[in-house]
PDB file of C-alpha atoms and ligand atoms in Angstrom:
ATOM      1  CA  UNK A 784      10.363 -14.432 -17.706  1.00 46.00           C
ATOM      2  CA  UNK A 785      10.420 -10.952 -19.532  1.00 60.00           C
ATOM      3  CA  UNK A 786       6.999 -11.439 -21.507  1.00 81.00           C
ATOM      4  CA  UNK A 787       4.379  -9.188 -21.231  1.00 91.00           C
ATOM      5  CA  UNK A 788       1.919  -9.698 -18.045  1.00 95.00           C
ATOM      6  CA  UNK A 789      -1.109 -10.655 -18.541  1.00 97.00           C
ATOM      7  CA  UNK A 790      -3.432  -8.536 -16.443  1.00 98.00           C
ATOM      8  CA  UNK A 791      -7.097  -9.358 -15.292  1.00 98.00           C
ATOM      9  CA  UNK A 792      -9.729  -9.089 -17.706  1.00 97.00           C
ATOM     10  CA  UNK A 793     -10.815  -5.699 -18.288  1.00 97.00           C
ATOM     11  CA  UNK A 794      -7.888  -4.213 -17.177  1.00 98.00           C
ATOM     12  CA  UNK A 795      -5.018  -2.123 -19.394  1.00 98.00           C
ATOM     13  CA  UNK A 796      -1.523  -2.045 -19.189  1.00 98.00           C
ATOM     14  CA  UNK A 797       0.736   1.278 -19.795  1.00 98.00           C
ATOM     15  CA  UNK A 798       4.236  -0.165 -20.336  1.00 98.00           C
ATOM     16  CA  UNK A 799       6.690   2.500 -19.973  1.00 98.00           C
ATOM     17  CA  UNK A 800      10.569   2.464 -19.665  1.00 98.00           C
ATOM     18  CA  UNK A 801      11.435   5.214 -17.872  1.00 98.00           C
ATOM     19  CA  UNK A 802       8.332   7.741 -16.293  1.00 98.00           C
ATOM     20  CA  UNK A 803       9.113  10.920 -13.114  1.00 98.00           C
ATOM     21  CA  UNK A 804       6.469   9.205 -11.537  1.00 98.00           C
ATOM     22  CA  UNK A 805       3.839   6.416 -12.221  1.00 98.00           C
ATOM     23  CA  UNK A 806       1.124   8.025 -10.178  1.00 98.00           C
ATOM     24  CA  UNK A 807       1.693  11.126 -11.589  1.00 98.00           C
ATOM     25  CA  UNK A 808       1.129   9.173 -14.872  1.00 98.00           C
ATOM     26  CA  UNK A 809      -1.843   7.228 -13.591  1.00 98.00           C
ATOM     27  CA  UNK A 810      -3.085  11.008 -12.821  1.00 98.00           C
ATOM     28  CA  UNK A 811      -3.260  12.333 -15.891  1.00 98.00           C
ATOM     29  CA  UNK A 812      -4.921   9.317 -17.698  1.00 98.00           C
ATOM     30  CA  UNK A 813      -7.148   9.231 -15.077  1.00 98.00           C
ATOM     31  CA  UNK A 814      -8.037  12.791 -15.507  1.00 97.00           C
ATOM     32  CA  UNK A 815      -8.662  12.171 -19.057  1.00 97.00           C
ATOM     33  CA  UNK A 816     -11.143   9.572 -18.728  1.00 97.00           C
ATOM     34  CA  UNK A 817      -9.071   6.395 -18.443  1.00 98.00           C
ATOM     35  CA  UNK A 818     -10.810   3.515 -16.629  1.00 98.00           C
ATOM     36  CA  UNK A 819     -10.652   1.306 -13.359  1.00 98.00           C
ATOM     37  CA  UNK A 820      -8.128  -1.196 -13.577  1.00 98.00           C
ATOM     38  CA  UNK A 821      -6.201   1.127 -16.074  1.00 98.00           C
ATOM     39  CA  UNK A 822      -2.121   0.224 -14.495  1.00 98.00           C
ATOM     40  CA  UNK A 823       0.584   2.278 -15.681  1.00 98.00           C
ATOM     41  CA  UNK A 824       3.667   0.183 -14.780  1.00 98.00           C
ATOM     42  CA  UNK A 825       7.462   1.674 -15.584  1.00 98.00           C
ATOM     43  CA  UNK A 826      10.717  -0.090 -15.109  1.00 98.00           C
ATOM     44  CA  UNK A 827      12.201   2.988 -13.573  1.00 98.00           C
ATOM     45  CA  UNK A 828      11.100   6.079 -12.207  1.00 98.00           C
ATOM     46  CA  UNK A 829      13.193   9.435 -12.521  1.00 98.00           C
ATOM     47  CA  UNK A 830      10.572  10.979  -9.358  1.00 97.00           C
ATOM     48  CA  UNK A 831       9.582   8.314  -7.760  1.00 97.00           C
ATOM     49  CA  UNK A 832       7.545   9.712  -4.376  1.00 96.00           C
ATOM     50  CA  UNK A 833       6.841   7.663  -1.166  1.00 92.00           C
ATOM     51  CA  UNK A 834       4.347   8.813   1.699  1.00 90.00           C
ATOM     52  CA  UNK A 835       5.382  12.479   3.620  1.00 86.00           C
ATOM     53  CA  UNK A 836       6.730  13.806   0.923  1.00 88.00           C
ATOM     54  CA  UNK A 837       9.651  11.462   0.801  1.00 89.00           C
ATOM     55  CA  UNK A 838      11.879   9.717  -1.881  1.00 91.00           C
ATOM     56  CA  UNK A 839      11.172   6.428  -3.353  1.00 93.00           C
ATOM     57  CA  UNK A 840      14.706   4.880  -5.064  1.00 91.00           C
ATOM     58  CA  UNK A 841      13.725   3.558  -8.595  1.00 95.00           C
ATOM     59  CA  UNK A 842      16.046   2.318 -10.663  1.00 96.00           C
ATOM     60  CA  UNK A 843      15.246  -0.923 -12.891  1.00 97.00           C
ATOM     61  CA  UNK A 844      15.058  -4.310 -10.676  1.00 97.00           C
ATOM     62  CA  UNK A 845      11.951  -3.475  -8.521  1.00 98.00           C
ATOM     63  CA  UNK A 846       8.088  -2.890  -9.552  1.00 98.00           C
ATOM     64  CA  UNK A 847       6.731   0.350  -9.916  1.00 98.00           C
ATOM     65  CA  UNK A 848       3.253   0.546 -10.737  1.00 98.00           C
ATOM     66  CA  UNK A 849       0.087   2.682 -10.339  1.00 98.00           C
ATOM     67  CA  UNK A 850      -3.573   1.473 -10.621  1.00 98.00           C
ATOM     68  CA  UNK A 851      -6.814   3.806 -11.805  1.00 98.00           C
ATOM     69  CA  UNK A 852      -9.589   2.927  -9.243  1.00 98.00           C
ATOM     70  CA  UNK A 853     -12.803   4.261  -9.437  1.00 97.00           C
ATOM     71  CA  UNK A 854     -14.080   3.137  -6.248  1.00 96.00           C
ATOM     72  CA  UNK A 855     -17.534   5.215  -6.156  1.00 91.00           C
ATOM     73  CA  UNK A 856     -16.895   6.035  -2.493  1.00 94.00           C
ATOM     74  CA  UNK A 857     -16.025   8.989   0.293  1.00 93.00           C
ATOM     75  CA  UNK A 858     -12.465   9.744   0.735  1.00 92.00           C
ATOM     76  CA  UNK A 859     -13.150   8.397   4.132  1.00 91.00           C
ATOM     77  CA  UNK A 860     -13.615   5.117   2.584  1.00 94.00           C
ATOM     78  CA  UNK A 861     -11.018   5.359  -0.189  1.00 95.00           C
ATOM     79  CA  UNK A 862      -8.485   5.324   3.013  1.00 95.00           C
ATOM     80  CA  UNK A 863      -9.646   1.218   3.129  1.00 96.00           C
ATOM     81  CA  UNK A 864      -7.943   1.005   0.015  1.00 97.00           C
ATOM     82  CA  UNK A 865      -4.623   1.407   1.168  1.00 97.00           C
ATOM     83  CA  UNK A 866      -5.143  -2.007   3.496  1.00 97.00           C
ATOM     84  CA  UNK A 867      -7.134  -3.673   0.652  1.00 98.00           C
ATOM     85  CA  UNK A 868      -3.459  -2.876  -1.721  1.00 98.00           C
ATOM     86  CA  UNK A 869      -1.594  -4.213   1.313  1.00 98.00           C
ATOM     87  CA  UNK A 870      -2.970  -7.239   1.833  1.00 98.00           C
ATOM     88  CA  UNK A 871      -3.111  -8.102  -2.178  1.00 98.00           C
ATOM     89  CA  UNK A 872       0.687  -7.743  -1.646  1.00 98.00           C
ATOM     90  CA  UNK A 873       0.812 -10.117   1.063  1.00 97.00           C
ATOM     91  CA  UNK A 874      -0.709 -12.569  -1.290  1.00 98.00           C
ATOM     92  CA  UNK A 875       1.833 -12.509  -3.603  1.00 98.00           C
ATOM     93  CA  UNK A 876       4.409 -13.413  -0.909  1.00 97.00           C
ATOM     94  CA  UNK A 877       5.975 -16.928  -1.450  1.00 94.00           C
ATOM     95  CA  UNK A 878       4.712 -19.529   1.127  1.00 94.00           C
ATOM     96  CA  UNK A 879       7.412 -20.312   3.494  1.00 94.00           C
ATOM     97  CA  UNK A 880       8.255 -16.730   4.383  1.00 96.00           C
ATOM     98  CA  UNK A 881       6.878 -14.563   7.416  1.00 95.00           C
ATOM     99  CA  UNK A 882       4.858 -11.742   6.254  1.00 96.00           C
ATOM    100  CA  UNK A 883       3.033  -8.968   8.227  1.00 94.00           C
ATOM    101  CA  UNK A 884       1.197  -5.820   7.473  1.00 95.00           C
ATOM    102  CA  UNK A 885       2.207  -2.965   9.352  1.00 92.00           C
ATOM    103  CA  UNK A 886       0.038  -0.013  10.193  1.00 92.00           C
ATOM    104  CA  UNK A 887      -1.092   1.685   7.771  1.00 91.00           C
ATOM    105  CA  UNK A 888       0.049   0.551   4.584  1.00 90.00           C
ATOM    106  CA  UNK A 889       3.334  -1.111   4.571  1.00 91.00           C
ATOM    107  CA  UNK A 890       4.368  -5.081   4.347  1.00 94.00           C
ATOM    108  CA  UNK A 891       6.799  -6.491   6.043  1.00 92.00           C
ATOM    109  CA  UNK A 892       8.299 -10.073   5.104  1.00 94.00           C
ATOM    110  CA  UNK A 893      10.865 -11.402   7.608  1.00 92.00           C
ATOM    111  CA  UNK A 894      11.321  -8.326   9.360  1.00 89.00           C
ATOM    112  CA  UNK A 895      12.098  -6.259   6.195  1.00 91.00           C
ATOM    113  CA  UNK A 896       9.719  -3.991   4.461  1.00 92.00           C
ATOM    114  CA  UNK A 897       9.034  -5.468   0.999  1.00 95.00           C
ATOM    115  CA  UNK A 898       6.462  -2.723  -0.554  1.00 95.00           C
ATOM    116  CA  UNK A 899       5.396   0.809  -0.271  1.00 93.00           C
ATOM    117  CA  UNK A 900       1.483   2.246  -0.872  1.00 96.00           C
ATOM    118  CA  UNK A 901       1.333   5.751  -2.071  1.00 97.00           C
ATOM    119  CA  UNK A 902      -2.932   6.475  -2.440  1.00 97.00           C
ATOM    120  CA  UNK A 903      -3.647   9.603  -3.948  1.00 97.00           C
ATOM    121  CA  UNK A 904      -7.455  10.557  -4.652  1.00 95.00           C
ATOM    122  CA  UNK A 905      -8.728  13.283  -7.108  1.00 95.00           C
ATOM    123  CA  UNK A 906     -12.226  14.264  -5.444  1.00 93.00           C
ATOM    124  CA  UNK A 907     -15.122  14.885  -7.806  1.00 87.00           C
ATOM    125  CA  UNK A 908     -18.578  16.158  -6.763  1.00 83.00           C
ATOM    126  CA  UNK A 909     -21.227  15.522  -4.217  1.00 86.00           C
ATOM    127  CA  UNK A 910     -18.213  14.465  -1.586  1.00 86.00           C
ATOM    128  CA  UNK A 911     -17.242  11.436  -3.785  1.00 94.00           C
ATOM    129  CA  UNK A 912     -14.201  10.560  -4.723  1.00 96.00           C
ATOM    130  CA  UNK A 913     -13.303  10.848  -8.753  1.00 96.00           C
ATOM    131  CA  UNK A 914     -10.591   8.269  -8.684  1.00 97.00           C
ATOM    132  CA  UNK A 915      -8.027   6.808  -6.722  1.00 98.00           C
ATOM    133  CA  UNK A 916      -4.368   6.011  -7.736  1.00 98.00           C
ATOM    134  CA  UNK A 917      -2.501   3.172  -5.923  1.00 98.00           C
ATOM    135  CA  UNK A 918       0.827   3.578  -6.125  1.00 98.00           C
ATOM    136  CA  UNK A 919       2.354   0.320  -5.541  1.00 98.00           C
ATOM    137  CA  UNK A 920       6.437  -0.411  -5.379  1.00 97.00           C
ATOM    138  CA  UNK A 921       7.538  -3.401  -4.341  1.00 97.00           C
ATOM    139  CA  UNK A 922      10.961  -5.067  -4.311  1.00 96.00           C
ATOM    140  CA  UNK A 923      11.362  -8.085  -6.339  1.00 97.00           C
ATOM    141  CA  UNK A 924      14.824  -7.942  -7.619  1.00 96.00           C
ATOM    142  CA  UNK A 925      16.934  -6.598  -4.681  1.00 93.00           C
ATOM    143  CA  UNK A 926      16.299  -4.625  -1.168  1.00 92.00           C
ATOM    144  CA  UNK A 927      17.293  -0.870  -1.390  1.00 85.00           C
ATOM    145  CA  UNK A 928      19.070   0.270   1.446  1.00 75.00           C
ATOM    146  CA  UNK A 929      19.182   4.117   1.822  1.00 67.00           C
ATOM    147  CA  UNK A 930      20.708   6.381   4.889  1.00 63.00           C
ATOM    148  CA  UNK A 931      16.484   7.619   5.448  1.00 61.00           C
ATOM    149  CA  UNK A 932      15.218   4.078   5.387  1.00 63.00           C
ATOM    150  CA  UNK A 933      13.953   3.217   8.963  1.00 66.00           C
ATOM    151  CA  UNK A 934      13.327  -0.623   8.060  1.00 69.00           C
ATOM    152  CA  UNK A 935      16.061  -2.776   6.577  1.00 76.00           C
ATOM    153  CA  UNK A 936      14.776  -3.721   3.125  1.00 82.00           C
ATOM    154  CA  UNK A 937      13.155  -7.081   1.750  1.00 90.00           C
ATOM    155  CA  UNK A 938      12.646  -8.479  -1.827  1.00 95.00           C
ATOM    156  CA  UNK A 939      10.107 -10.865  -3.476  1.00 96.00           C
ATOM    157  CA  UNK A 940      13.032 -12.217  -6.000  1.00 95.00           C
ATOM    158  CA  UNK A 941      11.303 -13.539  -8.798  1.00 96.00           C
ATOM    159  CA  UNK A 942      10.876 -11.573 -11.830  1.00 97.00           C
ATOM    160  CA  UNK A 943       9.103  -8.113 -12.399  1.00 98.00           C
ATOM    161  CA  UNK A 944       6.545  -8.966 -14.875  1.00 98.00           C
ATOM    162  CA  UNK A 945       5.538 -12.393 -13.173  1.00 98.00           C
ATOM    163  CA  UNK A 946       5.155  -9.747  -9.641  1.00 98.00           C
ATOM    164  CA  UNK A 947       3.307  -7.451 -11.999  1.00 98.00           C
ATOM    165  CA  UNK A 948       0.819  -9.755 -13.056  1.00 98.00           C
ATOM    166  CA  UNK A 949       0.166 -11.789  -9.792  1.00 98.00           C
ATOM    167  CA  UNK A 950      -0.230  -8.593  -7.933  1.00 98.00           C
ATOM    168  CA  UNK A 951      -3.110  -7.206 -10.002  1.00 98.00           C
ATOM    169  CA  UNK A 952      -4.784 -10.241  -9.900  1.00 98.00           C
ATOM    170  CA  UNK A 953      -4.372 -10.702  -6.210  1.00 98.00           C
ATOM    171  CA  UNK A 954      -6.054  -6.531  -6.167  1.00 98.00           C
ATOM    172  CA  UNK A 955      -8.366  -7.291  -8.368  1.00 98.00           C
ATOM    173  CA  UNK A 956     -10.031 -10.115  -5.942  1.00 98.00           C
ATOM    174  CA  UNK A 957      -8.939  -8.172  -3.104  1.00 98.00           C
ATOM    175  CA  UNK A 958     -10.945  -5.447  -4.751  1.00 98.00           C
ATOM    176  CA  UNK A 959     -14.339  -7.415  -5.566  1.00 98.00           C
ATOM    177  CA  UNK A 960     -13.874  -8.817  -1.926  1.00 98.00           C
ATOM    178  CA  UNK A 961     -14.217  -5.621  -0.464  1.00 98.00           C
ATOM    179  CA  UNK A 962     -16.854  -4.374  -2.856  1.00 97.00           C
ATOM    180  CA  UNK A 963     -19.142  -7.261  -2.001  1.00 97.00           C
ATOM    181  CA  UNK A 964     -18.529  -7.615   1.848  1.00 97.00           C
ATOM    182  CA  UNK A 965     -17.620  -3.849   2.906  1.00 96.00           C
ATOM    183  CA  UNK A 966     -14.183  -2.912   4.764  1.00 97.00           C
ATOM    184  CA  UNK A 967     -15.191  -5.387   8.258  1.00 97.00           C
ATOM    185  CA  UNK A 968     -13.487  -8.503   6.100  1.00 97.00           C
ATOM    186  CA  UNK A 969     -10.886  -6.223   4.901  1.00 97.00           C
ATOM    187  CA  UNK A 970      -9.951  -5.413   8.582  1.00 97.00           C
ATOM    188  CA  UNK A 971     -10.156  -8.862  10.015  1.00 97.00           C
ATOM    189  CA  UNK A 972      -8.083 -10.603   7.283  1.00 97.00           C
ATOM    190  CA  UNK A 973      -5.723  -7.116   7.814  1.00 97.00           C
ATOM    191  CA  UNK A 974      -5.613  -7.902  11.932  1.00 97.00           C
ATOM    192  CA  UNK A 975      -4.729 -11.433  11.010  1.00 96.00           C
ATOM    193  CA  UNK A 976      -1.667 -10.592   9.973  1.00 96.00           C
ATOM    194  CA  UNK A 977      -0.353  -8.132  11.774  1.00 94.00           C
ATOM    195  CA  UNK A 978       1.768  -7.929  14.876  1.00 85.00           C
ATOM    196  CA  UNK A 979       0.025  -9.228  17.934  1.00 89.00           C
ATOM    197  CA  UNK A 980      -2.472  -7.358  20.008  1.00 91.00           C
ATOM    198  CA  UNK A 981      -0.543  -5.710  23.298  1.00 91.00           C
ATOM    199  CA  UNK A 982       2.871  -5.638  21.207  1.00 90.00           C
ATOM    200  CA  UNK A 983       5.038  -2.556  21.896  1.00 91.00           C
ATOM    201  CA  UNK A 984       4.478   0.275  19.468  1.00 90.00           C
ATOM    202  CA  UNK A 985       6.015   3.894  19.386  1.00 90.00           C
ATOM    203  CA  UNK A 986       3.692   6.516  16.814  1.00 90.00           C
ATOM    204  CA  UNK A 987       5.135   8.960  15.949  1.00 87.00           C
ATOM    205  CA  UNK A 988       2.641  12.407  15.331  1.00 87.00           C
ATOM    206  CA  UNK A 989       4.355  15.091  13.894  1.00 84.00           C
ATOM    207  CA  UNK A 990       6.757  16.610  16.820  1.00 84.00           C
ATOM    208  CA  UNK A 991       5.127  13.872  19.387  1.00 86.00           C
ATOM    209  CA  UNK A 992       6.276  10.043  20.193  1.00 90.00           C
ATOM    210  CA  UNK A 993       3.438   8.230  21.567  1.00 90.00           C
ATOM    211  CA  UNK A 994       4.357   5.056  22.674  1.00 93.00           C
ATOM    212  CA  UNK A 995       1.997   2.161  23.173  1.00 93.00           C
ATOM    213  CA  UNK A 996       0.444  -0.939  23.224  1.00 93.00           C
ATOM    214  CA  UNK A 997      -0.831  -1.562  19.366  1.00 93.00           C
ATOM    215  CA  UNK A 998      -4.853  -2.485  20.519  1.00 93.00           C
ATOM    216  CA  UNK A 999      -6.318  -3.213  16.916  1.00 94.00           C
ATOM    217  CA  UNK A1000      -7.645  -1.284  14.007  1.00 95.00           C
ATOM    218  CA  UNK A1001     -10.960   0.715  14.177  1.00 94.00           C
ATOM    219  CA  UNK A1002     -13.952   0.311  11.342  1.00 94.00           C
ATOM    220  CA  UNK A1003     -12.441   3.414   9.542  1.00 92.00           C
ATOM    221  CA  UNK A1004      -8.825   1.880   9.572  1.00 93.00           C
ATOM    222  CA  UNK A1005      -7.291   3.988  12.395  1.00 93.00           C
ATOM    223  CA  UNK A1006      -4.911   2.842  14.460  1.00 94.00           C
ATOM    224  CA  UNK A1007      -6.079   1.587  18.538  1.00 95.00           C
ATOM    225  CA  UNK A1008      -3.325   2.306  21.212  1.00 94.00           C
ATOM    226  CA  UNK A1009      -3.246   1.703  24.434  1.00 94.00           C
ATOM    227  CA  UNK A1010      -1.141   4.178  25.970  1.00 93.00           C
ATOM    228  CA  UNK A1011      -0.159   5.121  29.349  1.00 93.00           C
ATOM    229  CA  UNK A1012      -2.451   8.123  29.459  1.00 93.00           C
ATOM    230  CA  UNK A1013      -5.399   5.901  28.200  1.00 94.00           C
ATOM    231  CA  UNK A1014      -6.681   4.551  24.703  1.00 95.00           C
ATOM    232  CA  UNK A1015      -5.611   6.468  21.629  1.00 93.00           C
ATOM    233  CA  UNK A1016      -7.050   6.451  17.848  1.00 93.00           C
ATOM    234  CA  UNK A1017      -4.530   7.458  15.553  1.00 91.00           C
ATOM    235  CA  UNK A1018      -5.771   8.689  12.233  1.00 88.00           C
ATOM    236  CA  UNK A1019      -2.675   9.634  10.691  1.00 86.00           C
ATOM    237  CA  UNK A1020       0.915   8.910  12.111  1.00 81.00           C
ATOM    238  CA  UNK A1021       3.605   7.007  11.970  1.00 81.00           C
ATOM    239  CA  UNK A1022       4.856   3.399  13.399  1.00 83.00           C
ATOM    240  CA  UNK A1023       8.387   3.776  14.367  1.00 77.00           C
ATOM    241  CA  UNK A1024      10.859   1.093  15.779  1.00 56.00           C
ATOM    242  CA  UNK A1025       9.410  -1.254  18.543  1.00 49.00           C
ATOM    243  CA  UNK A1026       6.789  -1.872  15.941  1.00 46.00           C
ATOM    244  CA  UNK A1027       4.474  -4.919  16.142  1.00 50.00           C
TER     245      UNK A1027
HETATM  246  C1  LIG B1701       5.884   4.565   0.909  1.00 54.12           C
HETATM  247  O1  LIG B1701       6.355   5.647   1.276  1.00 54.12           O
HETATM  248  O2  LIG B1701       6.021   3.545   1.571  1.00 54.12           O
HETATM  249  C2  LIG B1701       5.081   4.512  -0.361  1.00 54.12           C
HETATM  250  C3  LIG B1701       5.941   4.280  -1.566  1.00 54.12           C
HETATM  251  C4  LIG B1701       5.153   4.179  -2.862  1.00 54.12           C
HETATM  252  C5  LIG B1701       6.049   4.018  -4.058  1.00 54.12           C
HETATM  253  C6  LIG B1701       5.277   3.738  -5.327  1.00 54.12           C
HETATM  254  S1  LIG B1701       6.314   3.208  -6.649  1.00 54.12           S
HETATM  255  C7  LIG B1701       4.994   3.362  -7.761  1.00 54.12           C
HETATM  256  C8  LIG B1701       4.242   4.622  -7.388  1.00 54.12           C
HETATM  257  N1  LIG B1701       4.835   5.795  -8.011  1.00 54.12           N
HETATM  258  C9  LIG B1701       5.354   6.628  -7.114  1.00 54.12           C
HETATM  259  O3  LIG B1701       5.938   7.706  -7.386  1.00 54.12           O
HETATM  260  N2  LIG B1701       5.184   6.149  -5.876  1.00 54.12           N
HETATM  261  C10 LIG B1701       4.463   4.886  -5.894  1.00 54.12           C
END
C-alpha cells in the first residue's frame, strides 16, 4: 500500500520526504501553535536522534514520525507518556509474535528491539508542560544493525503508511485510556508485558552497573530492583544485557 494514511479524526499529517529530524520538526510547529495530534512523519531523516544523545539510522524503509501532545500535565507526568507510546506500539505487533516492553521505553518483539521513543517536552508556565513530542521510529521494512546497537534489531514488515496509520490510532486510544483512568492502567497493562518479576537485570547509571532482580515499576514509572545491597528505584538509567 503507498496511499496516504488515514489518521484519527482530528489529527494532521505533515508528509515530508526527507527532514534532519522529525522532532525537531514537530518542535517548531508546536512552538507555533500547531495542535495535539499534529504528526509530522518523514520517509528519511538526515539527523535522526535516539535517547543519550545517540544516533538513530534513517534511511527510507522504516517509520519515522513525531506526534504534538498537549497533555496539560507536570513533566513528572509527561514521563507516563513514554510507556503510554510503548505500549500503542505493542498493539500494532502482528498476533503470533512475542512482544515485550522493556524498561523504559523500548519494545522488543522476539528478542529484537522493534521501536525507539525519543519524548521531548517544551515546559510552559505554572510547572506545566507546553507540549510534548513523541518521537516514534519503528522498523517495518528491515532491522538496522549498527556496531553501537546493544539489541539485535526487529521489524514489523508490512508497509510504512499501513504502520503509520495503525500506530496513531493505537496512541490515540492509548492516549484517551490514560486520560480517563490515570497512569495505574497504563502501568498494569505495561507490567503485563514485560519480562517477569525476579528476572535478571543489569542498569546501568552513568559510570555504575547495578545488577538486579527487575521488582516492577513504581506509580511514577521508575524502575524497582532488587539488588544485593537492598531495593533500588531507578529514575533514569539504562537496561543492559541480562535484561528481562
Ligand atoms: C531510542 O533511542 O531508542 C529512541 C529513538 C527515537 C527515534 C525517533 S525516529 C522519529 C523521531 N525523530 C528523531 O530524531 N528521533 C525519533
Amino acid at each position: 500500500m503507498s496511499s496516504t494514511p488515514v489518521l484519527p479524526d482530528g489529527w494532521t499529517l505533515v508528509a515530508l520526504d526527507s527532514v534532519g529530524s522529525t522532532n525537531d520538526e514537530a518542535a517548531h510547529l508546536a512552538d507555533a501553535g500547531a495542535a495535539e495530534g499534529t504528526v509530522v512523519w518523514a520517509r528519511q531523516q538526515t539527523g535522526g536522534r535516539g535517547r543519550r544523545g545517540r544516533h538513530w539510522a534513517s534511511p527510507a524503509g522504516n517509520l519515522y514520525s513525531s506526534t504534538i501532545l498537549r497533555p496539560d500535565c507536570t513533566a513528572l507526568h509527561a514521563t507516563e507518556l513514554g510507556f503510554v507510546a510503548a505500549l500503542a506500539v505493542s498493539d500494532i505487533v502482528p498476533a503470533g509474535r512475542e512482544v515485550k516492553v522493556k524498561w523504559p521505553n523500548d519494545v522488543m518483539v522476539d528478542g529484537g528491539k522493534i521501536a525507539g521513543i525519543l519524548l521531548e517536552s517544551s515546559l510552559g508556565q505554572g510547572g506545566l508542560v507546553e507540549h510534548v513530542v513523541a518521537g516514534i521510529g519503528i522498523n517495518v521494512g528491515f532491522a538496522p544493525q549498527l556496531p553501537e546497537m546493544r539489541y539485535p534489531g526487529a521489524a514489523l514488515g508490512g508497509s510504512v503508511e499501513v504502520a503509520l496509520e495503525k500506530f496513531t490510532h493505537a496512541l490515540a486510544a492509548r492516549l484517551a485510556k490514560w486520560r480517563r483512568e490515570g497512569f495505574e492502567t497504563v502501568r498494569e497493562a505495561w507490567l503485563a508485558k514485560a519480562g517477569p518479576i525476579g528476572a535478571k537485570v543489569d542498569v546501568k547509571l552513568g559510570e555504575e552497573l547495578v545488577r538486579g532482580r527487575f521488582a516492577g515499576l513504581d506509580h511514577e514509572g521508575a524502575l524497582l530492583l532488587d539488588t544485593p545491597a537492598g531495593p533500588r528505584k531507578i529514575v533514569s538509567g539504562e537496561l543492559l544485557g541480562r535484561a528481562a
